[in-house]
Amino acid sequence: MEDLEMNGFWAGRRVLVTGHTGFKGAWLSFWLDQMGAGVSGLALAPDTAPALFDQLGLASKMDHGLVDVRDPNAVRAQVETVQPDIVFHLAAQPLVLRGYAAPVETWDTNVGGTLHLLDALGKAARPVTLVIVTTDKVYENREWDHPYREADRLGGRDPYSASKAATELLAASWRDSFGGDLRIATARAGNVIGGGDWAENRIVPDVIRSLNAGNPVSLRNPEAVRPWQHVLEPLAGYLRLAERLHGDAALARAWNFGPAPGDFRSVQELADAMLSKWPGSWEDVSGGAVPHEAGRLAVASDLARQRLDWAPRWSFAEAVEKTVAWYRAMLGGSDPVALTQDQIAEYGAP
């Protein structure tokens, strides 16, 4: 994969990132700014403290639009103001457990918000490239050992997964019905890890909070297997997809971006790998009554390798090392901006 920082494609591009105040959105917005894009955002205020968006000072680096994707008029106004060339749609309710607690909010945000964005872009009357980020959880999970491919059946037992599968159907329907100047692709990524994630009920920030407080790490589903990958891996895939799709409408379809087949690991293995970098202990709390979560989940990225020339660069061990190093350095007083710049430079090196 060629060096995304040096190819010049992004310099001067008008890019709209929805969900720019979230973990992945902040990394993506920062990277786009580093590459010279004119970045605008559309999102709610950060919902964690600390928040990577604030730690990176992104409010001063981009057009920071506080907009609820559930408000169609506000979404349309921001699209008309930005007049984007390329849109990355990451705004979502992204947590499985929160989906159980707030199913209406989850569906309104994930499906309704996407619908409002599609409608606004369709009315823009100018060519736009749109990458809609969903999840690896859009597939009907049969607990198979082999990874899911883009043609496999969609599904979802929980509100979050089902809402994201519905988003995939919405995107495909819109593409078939109203495509034209709006080129729409969806991106299904694995479970991302990396510095700056402060969400509740997500394994890496939960581990970091426990370790920083000197407490044992609680694992509610230690045997669950996931396609863990550093956050820069799928983001590089989204960037590559948008770049290629901008010049080739035939790439408007669904894409998987997951780790190498040998890098699927259990929650326990992830915790052990993190504890090898930051000593501590973990305890199994899986005996309690908790909502259903998938036991095994993996995606195959052969299509992206073959048609986008994309492949993961960092192994599972490297992803864990980079993640723990970011947190330990930041909590030790290092500048989050410099840490993030350094890891992007390391990732982007030939």
mmCIF file of C-alpha atoms in Angstrom:
data_model
loop_
_atom_site.group_PDB
_atom_site.id
_atom_site.type_symbol
_atom_site.label_atom_id
_atom_site.label_comp_id
_atom_site.label_asym_id
_atom_site.label_seq_id
_atom_site.Cartn_x
_atom_site.Cartn_y
_atom_site.Cartn_z
ATOM 1 C CA MET A 1 0.000 0.000 0.000
ATOM 2 C CA GLU A 2 1.496 3.313 -1.055
ATOM 3 C CA ASP A 3 2.179 5.992 1.541
ATOM 4 C CA LEU A 4 -1.140 7.758 2.065
ATOM 5 C CA GLU A 5 0.585 10.767 3.629
ATOM 6 C CA MET A 6 2.725 11.411 0.562
ATOM 7 C CA ASN A 7 0.418 10.797 -2.406
ATOM 8 C CA GLY A 8 -1.044 14.319 -2.422
ATOM 9 C CA PHE A 9 -4.618 13.229 -3.136
ATOM 10 C CA TRP A 10 -6.043 14.775 0.025
ATOM 11 C CA ALA A 11 -4.396 18.191 -0.147
ATOM 12 C CA GLY A 12 -7.107 20.809 -0.586
ATOM 13 C CA ARG A 13 -10.001 18.328 -0.661
ATOM 14 C CA ARG A 14 -13.183 19.408 1.117
ATOM 15 C CA VAL A 15 -13.914 16.515 3.459
ATOM 16 C CA LEU A 16 -16.852 16.124 5.827
ATOM 17 C CA VAL A 17 -16.435 13.682 8.719
ATOM 18 C CA THR A 18 -19.580 12.831 10.650
ATOM 19 C CA GLY A 19 -18.869 11.605 14.145
ATOM 20 C CA HIS A 20 -15.614 13.565 14.212
ATOM 21 C CA THR A 21 -15.775 13.971 17.995
ATOM 22 C CA GLY A 22 -15.628 10.207 18.573
ATOM 23 C CA PHE A 23 -12.586 7.961 18.892
ATOM 24 C CA LYS A 24 -12.251 6.850 15.259
ATOM 25 C CA GLY A 25 -13.575 10.152 13.965
ATOM 26 C CA ALA A 26 -10.926 12.104 15.874
ATOM 27 C CA TRP A 27 -8.079 9.909 14.572
ATOM 28 C CA LEU A 28 -9.433 10.230 11.021
ATOM 29 C CA SER A 29 -9.945 14.000 11.223
ATOM 30 C CA PHE A 30 -6.456 14.499 12.634
ATOM 31 C CA TRP A 31 -4.913 12.355 9.881
ATOM 32 C CA LEU A 32 -6.821 14.185 7.146
ATOM 33 C CA ASP A 33 -5.673 17.524 8.554
ATOM 34 C CA GLN A 34 -2.096 16.269 8.562
ATOM 35 C CA MET A 35 -2.460 15.448 4.857
ATOM 36 C CA GLY A 36 -3.712 18.925 4.004
ATOM 37 C CA ALA A 37 -7.436 18.303 3.585
ATOM 38 C CA GLY A 38 -9.983 20.956 4.485
ATOM 39 C CA VAL A 39 -11.821 19.038 7.199
ATOM 40 C CA SER A 40 -15.293 19.821 8.515
ATOM 41 C CA GLY A 41 -17.266 17.909 11.112
ATOM 42 C CA LEU A 42 -20.836 16.990 11.937
ATOM 43 C CA ALA A 43 -21.379 15.434 15.347
ATOM 44 C CA LEU A 44 -22.560 15.846 18.900
ATOM 45 C CA ALA A 45 -20.145 17.147 21.518
ATOM 46 C CA PRO A 46 -17.731 14.521 22.879
ATOM 47 C CA ASP A 47 -19.480 12.241 25.371
ATOM 48 C CA THR A 48 -16.425 11.138 27.340
ATOM 49 C CA ALA A 49 -14.029 12.964 29.625
ATOM 50 C CA PRO A 50 -11.277 12.981 28.597
ATOM 51 C CA ALA A 51 -12.031 12.874 24.865
ATOM 52 C CA LEU A 52 -9.461 12.375 22.127
ATOM 53 C CA PHE A 53 -11.095 15.179 20.113
ATOM 54 C CA ASP A 54 -10.211 17.620 22.893
ATOM 55 C CA GLN A 55 -6.798 16.091 23.562
ATOM 56 C CA LEU A 56 -5.827 16.637 19.903
ATOM 57 C CA GLY A 57 -7.136 20.216 19.833
ATOM 58 C CA LEU A 58 -9.270 19.436 16.805
ATOM 59 C CA ALA A 59 -11.748 22.268 17.409
ATOM 60 C CA SER A 60 -9.034 24.664 16.224
ATOM 61 C CA LYS A 61 -7.877 22.485 13.316
ATOM 62 C CA MET A 62 -11.198 21.980 11.516
ATOM 63 C CA ASP A 63 -14.680 23.387 11.007
ATOM 64 C CA HIS A 64 -16.233 21.946 14.143
ATOM 65 C CA GLY A 65 -19.967 21.585 13.500
ATOM 66 C CA LEU A 66 -22.082 20.482 16.469
ATOM 67 C CA VAL A 67 -24.980 18.790 14.691
ATOM 68 C CA ASP A 68 -27.267 15.914 15.687
ATOM 69 C CA VAL A 69 -27.621 13.530 12.721
ATOM 70 C CA ARG A 70 -31.178 12.879 13.873
ATOM 71 C CA ASP A 71 -32.045 16.475 12.864
ATOM 72 C CA PRO A 72 -32.543 16.449 9.059
ATOM 73 C CA ASN A 73 -32.620 20.236 8.710
ATOM 74 C CA ALA A 74 -29.367 20.679 10.622
ATOM 75 C CA VAL A 75 -27.687 17.935 8.592
ATOM 76 C CA ARG A 76 -28.828 19.524 5.332
ATOM 77 C CA ALA A 77 -27.589 22.957 6.447
ATOM 78 C CA GLN A 78 -24.126 21.623 7.301
ATOM 79 C CA VAL A 79 -23.860 19.779 3.977
ATOM 80 C CA GLU A 80 -24.874 22.929 2.088
ATOM 81 C CA THR A 81 -22.298 24.956 4.017
ATOM 82 C CA VAL A 82 -19.401 22.527 3.568
ATOM 83 C CA GLN A 83 -20.107 21.479 -0.053
ATOM 84 C CA PRO A 84 -17.916 18.388 0.475
ATOM 85 C CA ASP A 85 -16.047 16.452 -2.171
ATOM 86 C CA ILE A 86 -15.789 13.407 0.093
ATOM 87 C CA VAL A 87 -17.782 12.348 3.155
ATOM 88 C CA PHE A 88 -16.868 9.797 5.809
ATOM 89 C CA HIS A 89 -19.965 8.864 7.791
ATOM 90 C CA LEU A 90 -18.936 7.632 11.235
ATOM 91 C CA ALA A 91 -21.634 9.293 13.384
ATOM 92 C CA ALA A 92 -23.382 6.500 15.254
ATOM 93 C CA GLN A 93 -24.430 5.010 18.534
ATOM 94 C CA PRO A 94 -21.461 2.583 18.513
ATOM 95 C CA LEU A 95 -21.873 0.393 21.603
ATOM 96 C CA VAL A 96 -23.594 -2.993 21.777
ATOM 97 C CA LEU A 97 -24.567 -2.739 25.464
ATOM 98 C CA ARG A 98 -25.864 0.812 25.112
ATOM 99 C CA GLY A 99 -27.999 -0.455 22.248
ATOM 100 C CA TYR A 100 -29.872 -2.659 24.704
ATOM 101 C CA ALA A 101 -30.358 0.256 27.113
ATOM 102 C CA ALA A 102 -31.373 2.766 24.425
ATOM 103 C CA PRO A 103 -32.723 0.896 21.381
ATOM 104 C CA VAL A 104 -34.783 3.793 19.979
ATOM 105 C CA GLU A 105 -31.823 6.181 20.166
ATOM 106 C CA THR A 106 -29.655 3.515 18.526
ATOM 107 C CA TRP A 107 -32.018 2.999 15.585
ATOM 108 C CA ASP A 108 -32.766 6.717 15.216
ATOM 109 C CA THR A 109 -29.067 7.555 15.127
ATOM 110 C CA ASN A 110 -27.701 4.695 13.071
ATOM 111 C CA VAL A 111 -30.465 4.325 10.487
ATOM 112 C CA GLY A 112 -32.316 7.642 10.665
ATOM 113 C CA GLY A 113 -29.096 9.652 10.804
ATOM 114 C CA THR A 114 -27.741 7.869 7.745
ATOM 115 C CA LEU A 115 -31.002 8.485 5.902
ATOM 116 C CA HIS A 116 -30.830 12.205 6.656
ATOM 117 C CA LEU A 117 -27.254 12.391 5.399
ATOM 118 C CA LEU A 118 -28.086 10.506 2.198
ATOM 119 C CA ASP A 119 -31.043 12.796 1.543
ATOM 120 C CA ALA A 120 -28.949 15.922 2.125
ATOM 121 C CA LEU A 121 -26.157 14.733 -0.153
ATOM 122 C CA GLY A 122 -28.665 13.709 -2.810
ATOM 123 C CA LYS A 123 -29.984 17.259 -2.844
ATOM 124 C CA ALA A 124 -26.490 18.740 -3.135
ATOM 125 C CA ALA A 125 -26.565 18.519 -6.970
ATOM 126 C CA ARG A 126 -22.809 17.951 -7.188
ATOM 127 C CA PRO A 127 -20.567 14.856 -7.334
ATOM 128 C CA VAL A 128 -19.851 13.454 -3.877
ATOM 129 C CA THR A 129 -18.002 10.348 -2.699
ATOM 130 C CA LEU A 130 -19.491 8.813 0.450
ATOM 131 C CA VAL A 131 -17.982 6.101 2.667
ATOM 132 C CA ILE A 132 -20.484 4.864 5.260
ATOM 133 C CA VAL A 133 -18.772 3.106 8.146
ATOM 134 C CA THR A 134 -20.784 0.250 9.628
ATOM 135 C CA THR A 135 -19.260 -2.713 11.498
ATOM 136 C CA ASP A 136 -18.237 -6.351 11.283
ATOM 137 C CA LYS A 137 -21.365 -7.078 13.353
ATOM 138 C CA VAL A 138 -23.695 -6.560 10.370
ATOM 139 C CA TYR A 139 -23.503 -10.249 9.473
ATOM 140 C CA GLU A 140 -25.966 -12.896 10.633
ATOM 141 C CA ASN A 141 -23.609 -14.425 13.155
ATOM 142 C CA ARG A 142 -23.682 -18.213 13.137
ATOM 143 C CA GLU A 143 -20.577 -18.508 15.332
ATOM 144 C CA TRP A 144 -18.620 -19.895 12.393
ATOM 145 C CA ASP A 145 -14.868 -20.455 12.662
ATOM 146 C CA HIS A 146 -14.292 -18.974 9.205
ATOM 147 C CA PRO A 147 -14.514 -15.209 8.577
ATOM 148 C CA TYR A 148 -17.507 -13.558 6.937
ATOM 149 C CA ARG A 149 -17.292 -12.179 3.408
ATOM 150 C CA GLU A 150 -19.163 -9.267 1.868
ATOM 151 C CA ALA A 151 -21.703 -11.543 0.151
ATOM 152 C CA ASP A 152 -22.703 -13.328 3.384
ATOM 153 C CA ARG A 153 -26.148 -12.766 4.825
ATOM 154 C CA LEU A 154 -26.763 -9.691 6.971
ATOM 155 C CA GLY A 155 -28.430 -9.883 10.364
ATOM 156 C CA GLY A 156 -28.057 -8.894 14.003
ATOM 157 C CA ARG A 157 -29.597 -10.183 17.241
ATOM 158 C CA ASP A 158 -29.016 -7.036 19.284
ATOM 159 C CA PRO A 159 -30.275 -3.483 18.506
ATOM 160 C CA TYR A 160 -26.836 -2.134 17.613
ATOM 161 C CA SER A 161 -25.937 -4.933 15.191
ATOM 162 C CA ALA A 162 -29.391 -4.990 13.603
ATOM 163 C CA SER A 163 -29.401 -1.218 13.146
ATOM 164 C CA LYS A 164 -26.045 -1.386 11.381
ATOM 165 C CA ALA A 165 -27.239 -4.216 9.130
ATOM 166 C CA ALA A 166 -30.274 -2.067 8.298
ATOM 167 C CA THR A 167 -27.891 0.786 7.485
ATOM 168 C CA GLU A 168 -26.173 -1.483 4.966
ATOM 169 C CA LEU A 169 -29.524 -2.242 3.321
ATOM 170 C CA LEU A 170 -30.400 1.452 3.292
ATOM 171 C CA ALA A 171 -27.099 2.344 1.632
ATOM 172 C CA ALA A 172 -27.465 -0.376 -1.016
ATOM 173 C CA SER A 173 -31.047 0.651 -1.752
ATOM 174 C CA TRP A 174 -30.106 4.330 -2.037
ATOM 175 C CA ARG A 175 -27.196 3.488 -4.308
ATOM 176 C CA ASP A 176 -29.424 1.444 -6.611
ATOM 177 C CA SER A 177 -32.279 3.957 -6.606
ATOM 178 C CA PHE A 178 -30.596 7.361 -6.553
ATOM 179 C CA GLY A 179 -26.859 6.744 -7.225
ATOM 180 C CA GLY A 180 -25.987 9.244 -9.933
ATOM 181 C CA ASP A 181 -23.448 11.774 -8.715
ATOM 182 C CA LEU A 182 -23.454 10.236 -5.225
ATOM 183 C CA ARG A 183 -20.990 7.341 -5.064
ATOM 184 C CA ILE A 184 -21.773 5.231 -1.996
ATOM 185 C CA ALA A 185 -19.625 2.531 -0.414
ATOM 186 C CA THR A 186 -19.917 0.902 2.991
ATOM 187 C CA ALA A 187 -16.985 -0.182 5.135
ATOM 188 C CA ARG A 188 -17.215 -3.036 7.639
ATOM 189 C CA ALA A 189 -14.299 -2.986 10.058
ATOM 190 C CA GLY A 190 -13.246 -5.170 12.940
ATOM 191 C CA ASN A 191 -12.846 -4.258 16.602
ATOM 192 C CA VAL A 192 -10.455 -1.326 16.683
ATOM 193 C CA ILE A 193 -8.002 -0.527 19.446
ATOM 194 C CA GLY A 194 -5.669 2.401 19.872
ATOM 195 C CA GLY A 195 -4.763 5.317 22.083
ATOM 196 C CA GLY A 196 -7.447 7.827 22.972
ATOM 197 C CA ASP A 197 -10.487 5.561 23.297
ATOM 198 C CA TRP A 198 -12.230 6.505 26.544
ATOM 199 C CA ALA A 199 -15.650 4.883 25.979
ATOM 200 C CA GLU A 200 -17.490 2.931 28.660
ATOM 201 C CA ASN A 201 -17.959 -0.838 28.313
ATOM 202 C CA ARG A 202 -15.207 -1.216 25.739
ATOM 203 C CA ILE A 203 -12.355 -3.552 26.564
ATOM 204 C CA VAL A 204 -9.255 -1.412 25.985
ATOM 205 C CA PRO A 205 -10.340 1.725 27.884
ATOM 206 C CA ASP A 206 -11.757 -0.505 30.635
ATOM 207 C CA VAL A 207 -8.374 -2.229 30.944
ATOM 208 C CA ILE A 208 -6.501 1.089 30.958
ATOM 209 C CA ARG A 209 -8.768 2.617 33.619
ATOM 210 C CA SER A 210 -8.349 -0.448 35.834
ATOM 211 C CA LEU A 211 -4.592 -0.574 35.418
ATOM 212 C CA ASN A 212 -4.193 3.155 36.026
ATOM 213 C CA ALA A 213 -6.210 2.829 39.234
ATOM 214 C CA GLY A 214 -4.305 -0.283 40.327
ATOM 215 C CA ASN A 215 -7.408 -2.504 40.158
ATOM 216 C CA PRO A 216 -7.897 -5.948 38.595
ATOM 217 C CA VAL A 217 -9.359 -5.885 35.087
ATOM 218 C CA SER A 218 -12.902 -7.297 34.886
ATOM 219 C CA LEU A 219 -13.581 -9.431 31.792
ATOM 220 C CA ARG A 220 -17.267 -10.127 31.166
ATOM 221 C CA ASN A 221 -16.726 -12.349 28.086
ATOM 222 C CA PRO A 222 -13.102 -13.582 28.130
ATOM 223 C CA GLU A 223 -13.550 -16.380 25.588
ATOM 224 C CA ALA A 224 -15.152 -14.180 22.896
ATOM 225 C CA VAL A 225 -13.020 -13.988 19.738
ATOM 226 C CA ARG A 226 -12.789 -10.722 17.810
ATOM 227 C CA PRO A 227 -10.854 -9.306 14.820
ATOM 228 C CA TRP A 228 -8.778 -6.815 16.819
ATOM 229 C CA GLN A 229 -6.847 -4.220 14.811
ATOM 230 C CA HIS A 230 -5.188 -0.881 15.449
ATOM 231 C CA VAL A 231 -7.436 2.046 14.594
ATOM 232 C CA LEU A 232 -5.071 3.213 11.840
ATOM 233 C CA GLU A 233 -5.671 -0.015 9.879
ATOM 234 C CA PRO A 234 -9.348 0.507 8.987
ATOM 235 C CA LEU A 235 -8.848 4.258 8.675
ATOM 236 C CA ALA A 236 -6.197 3.621 6.033
ATOM 237 C CA GLY A 237 -8.746 1.369 4.339
ATOM 238 C CA TYR A 238 -11.413 4.079 4.399
ATOM 239 C CA LEU A 239 -8.975 6.595 2.963
ATOM 240 C CA ARG A 240 -7.873 4.205 0.229
ATOM 241 C CA LEU A 241 -11.486 3.308 -0.574
ATOM 242 C CA ALA A 242 -12.559 6.957 -0.825
ATOM 243 C CA GLU A 243 -9.572 7.820 -3.006
ATOM 244 C CA ARG A 244 -10.257 4.971 -5.434
ATOM 245 C CA LEU A 245 -14.041 5.367 -5.370
ATOM 246 C CA HIS A 246 -13.685 9.059 -6.179
ATOM 247 C CA GLY A 247 -12.231 8.029 -9.533
ATOM 248 C CA ASP A 248 -14.069 4.764 -10.160
ATOM 249 C CA ALA A 249 -17.832 4.436 -9.582
ATOM 250 C CA ALA A 250 -17.574 0.655 -10.044
ATOM 251 C CA LEU A 251 -16.135 0.431 -6.510
ATOM 252 C CA ALA A 252 -19.440 1.562 -4.959
ATOM 253 C CA ARG A 253 -20.266 -1.504 -2.851
ATOM 254 C CA ALA A 254 -19.607 -3.059 0.587
ATOM 255 C CA TRP A 255 -16.030 -3.699 1.790
ATOM 256 C CA ASN A 256 -14.497 -5.564 4.736
ATOM 257 C CA PHE A 257 -11.406 -4.196 6.487
ATOM 258 C CA GLY A 258 -10.127 -6.680 9.045
ATOM 259 C CA PRO A 259 -6.833 -7.959 10.444
ATOM 260 C CA ALA A 260 -4.751 -10.758 8.997
ATOM 261 C CA PRO A 261 -6.398 -14.186 9.475
ATOM 262 C CA GLY A 262 -3.869 -15.211 12.104
ATOM 263 C CA ASP A 263 -4.576 -12.154 14.261
ATOM 264 C CA PHE A 264 -8.053 -13.024 15.536
ATOM 265 C CA ARG A 265 -7.810 -13.261 19.310
ATOM 266 C CA SER A 266 -10.013 -13.776 22.361
ATOM 267 C CA VAL A 267 -10.762 -11.041 24.879
ATOM 268 C CA GLN A 268 -8.590 -12.914 27.369
ATOM 269 C CA GLU A 269 -5.675 -12.980 24.920
ATOM 270 C CA LEU A 270 -6.044 -9.245 24.334
ATOM 271 C CA ALA A 271 -6.053 -8.582 28.074
ATOM 272 C CA ASP A 272 -3.006 -10.818 28.587
ATOM 273 C CA ALA A 273 -1.169 -9.032 25.777
ATOM 274 C CA MET A 274 -1.922 -5.649 27.328
ATOM 275 C CA LEU A 275 -0.867 -6.862 30.772
ATOM 276 C CA SER A 276 2.465 -8.018 29.329
ATOM 277 C CA LYS A 277 3.098 -4.322 28.512
ATOM 278 C CA TRP A 278 1.555 -2.898 31.705
ATOM 279 C CA PRO A 279 1.653 -5.442 34.551
ATOM 280 C CA GLY A 280 -1.587 -6.176 36.364
ATOM 281 C CA SER A 281 -4.212 -8.880 36.748
ATOM 282 C CA TRP A 282 -7.666 -9.724 35.441
ATOM 283 C CA GLU A 283 -10.724 -11.488 36.834
ATOM 284 C CA ASP A 284 -13.477 -13.409 35.089
ATOM 285 C CA VAL A 285 -16.880 -11.795 35.736
ATOM 286 C CA SER A 286 -18.728 -13.694 33.021
ATOM 287 C CA GLY A 287 -21.032 -15.544 35.424
ATOM 288 C CA GLY A 288 -23.538 -12.701 35.791
ATOM 289 C CA ALA A 289 -26.622 -12.036 33.691
ATOM 290 C CA VAL A 290 -25.526 -9.922 30.714
ATOM 291 C CA PRO A 291 -27.166 -9.255 27.327
ATOM 292 C CA HIS A 292 -26.178 -11.456 24.413
ATOM 293 C CA GLU A 293 -22.889 -10.706 22.650
ATOM 294 C CA ALA A 294 -21.347 -12.700 19.807
ATOM 295 C CA GLY A 295 -18.923 -15.466 20.770
ATOM 296 C CA ARG A 296 -16.907 -15.635 17.551
ATOM 297 C CA LEU A 297 -16.648 -12.957 14.912
ATOM 298 C CA ALA A 298 -14.178 -12.399 12.082
ATOM 299 C CA VAL A 299 -14.229 -10.829 8.615
ATOM 300 C CA ALA A 300 -12.281 -11.653 5.459
ATOM 301 C CA SER A 301 -10.645 -8.731 3.653
ATOM 302 C CA ASP A 302 -9.608 -10.487 0.444
ATOM 303 C CA LEU A 303 -11.645 -8.103 -1.709
ATOM 304 C CA ALA A 304 -9.899 -5.030 -0.319
ATOM 305 C CA ARG A 305 -6.520 -6.684 -0.791
ATOM 306 C CA GLN A 306 -7.253 -7.585 -4.405
ATOM 307 C CA ARG A 307 -9.090 -4.480 -5.644
ATOM 308 C CA LEU A 308 -7.871 -1.681 -3.363
ATOM 309 C CA ASP A 309 -4.314 -2.859 -2.715
ATOM 310 C CA TRP A 310 -5.027 -2.556 1.002
ATOM 311 C CA ALA A 311 -3.595 -4.852 3.652
ATOM 312 C CA PRO A 312 -3.006 -4.507 7.393
ATOM 313 C CA ARG A 313 0.493 -3.397 8.314
ATOM 314 C CA TRP A 314 0.636 -4.012 12.060
ATOM 315 C CA SER A 315 0.281 -7.447 13.647
ATOM 316 C CA PHE A 316 -1.874 -8.048 16.708
ATOM 317 C CA ALA A 317 1.212 -7.779 18.919
ATOM 318 C CA GLU A 318 2.242 -4.479 17.314
ATOM 319 C CA ALA A 319 -1.287 -3.076 17.597
ATOM 320 C CA VAL A 320 -1.344 -3.870 21.326
ATOM 321 C CA GLU A 321 2.144 -2.440 21.838
ATOM 322 C CA LYS A 322 1.247 0.835 20.062
ATOM 323 C CA THR A 323 -2.006 1.106 22.005
ATOM 324 C CA VAL A 324 -0.556 0.577 25.467
ATOM 325 C CA ALA A 325 2.435 2.791 24.673
ATOM 326 C CA TRP A 326 0.119 5.680 23.709
ATOM 327 C CA TYR A 327 -1.853 5.471 26.962
ATOM 328 C CA ARG A 328 1.151 4.987 29.252
ATOM 329 C CA ALA A 329 2.995 7.898 27.672
ATOM 330 C CA MET A 330 -0.045 10.188 27.766
ATOM 331 C CA LEU A 331 -0.876 9.320 31.371
ATOM 332 C CA GLY A 332 2.786 9.928 32.151
ATOM 333 C CA GLY A 333 2.561 13.486 30.852
ATOM 334 C CA SER A 334 3.433 13.202 27.152
ATOM 335 C CA ASP A 335 1.628 15.351 24.580
ATOM 336 C CA PRO A 336 -1.259 13.429 22.928
ATOM 337 C CA VAL A 337 -0.783 15.415 19.708
ATOM 338 C CA ALA A 338 2.857 14.388 19.418
ATOM 339 C CA LEU A 339 2.038 10.776 20.310
ATOM 340 C CA THR A 340 -0.646 10.619 17.630
ATOM 341 C CA GLN A 341 1.557 12.301 15.020
ATOM 342 C CA ASP A 342 4.364 9.868 15.757
ATOM 343 C CA GLN A 343 2.154 6.789 15.399
ATOM 344 C CA ILE A 344 0.667 8.041 12.127
ATOM 345 C CA ALA A 345 4.193 8.666 10.842
ATOM 346 C CA GLU A 346 5.265 5.166 11.923
ATOM 347 C CA TYR A 347 2.264 3.618 10.236
ATOM 348 C CA GLY A 348 2.684 5.603 7.044
ATOM 349 C CA ALA A 349 6.395 4.933 6.607
ATOM 350 C CA PRO A 350 7.302 2.876 3.487
#
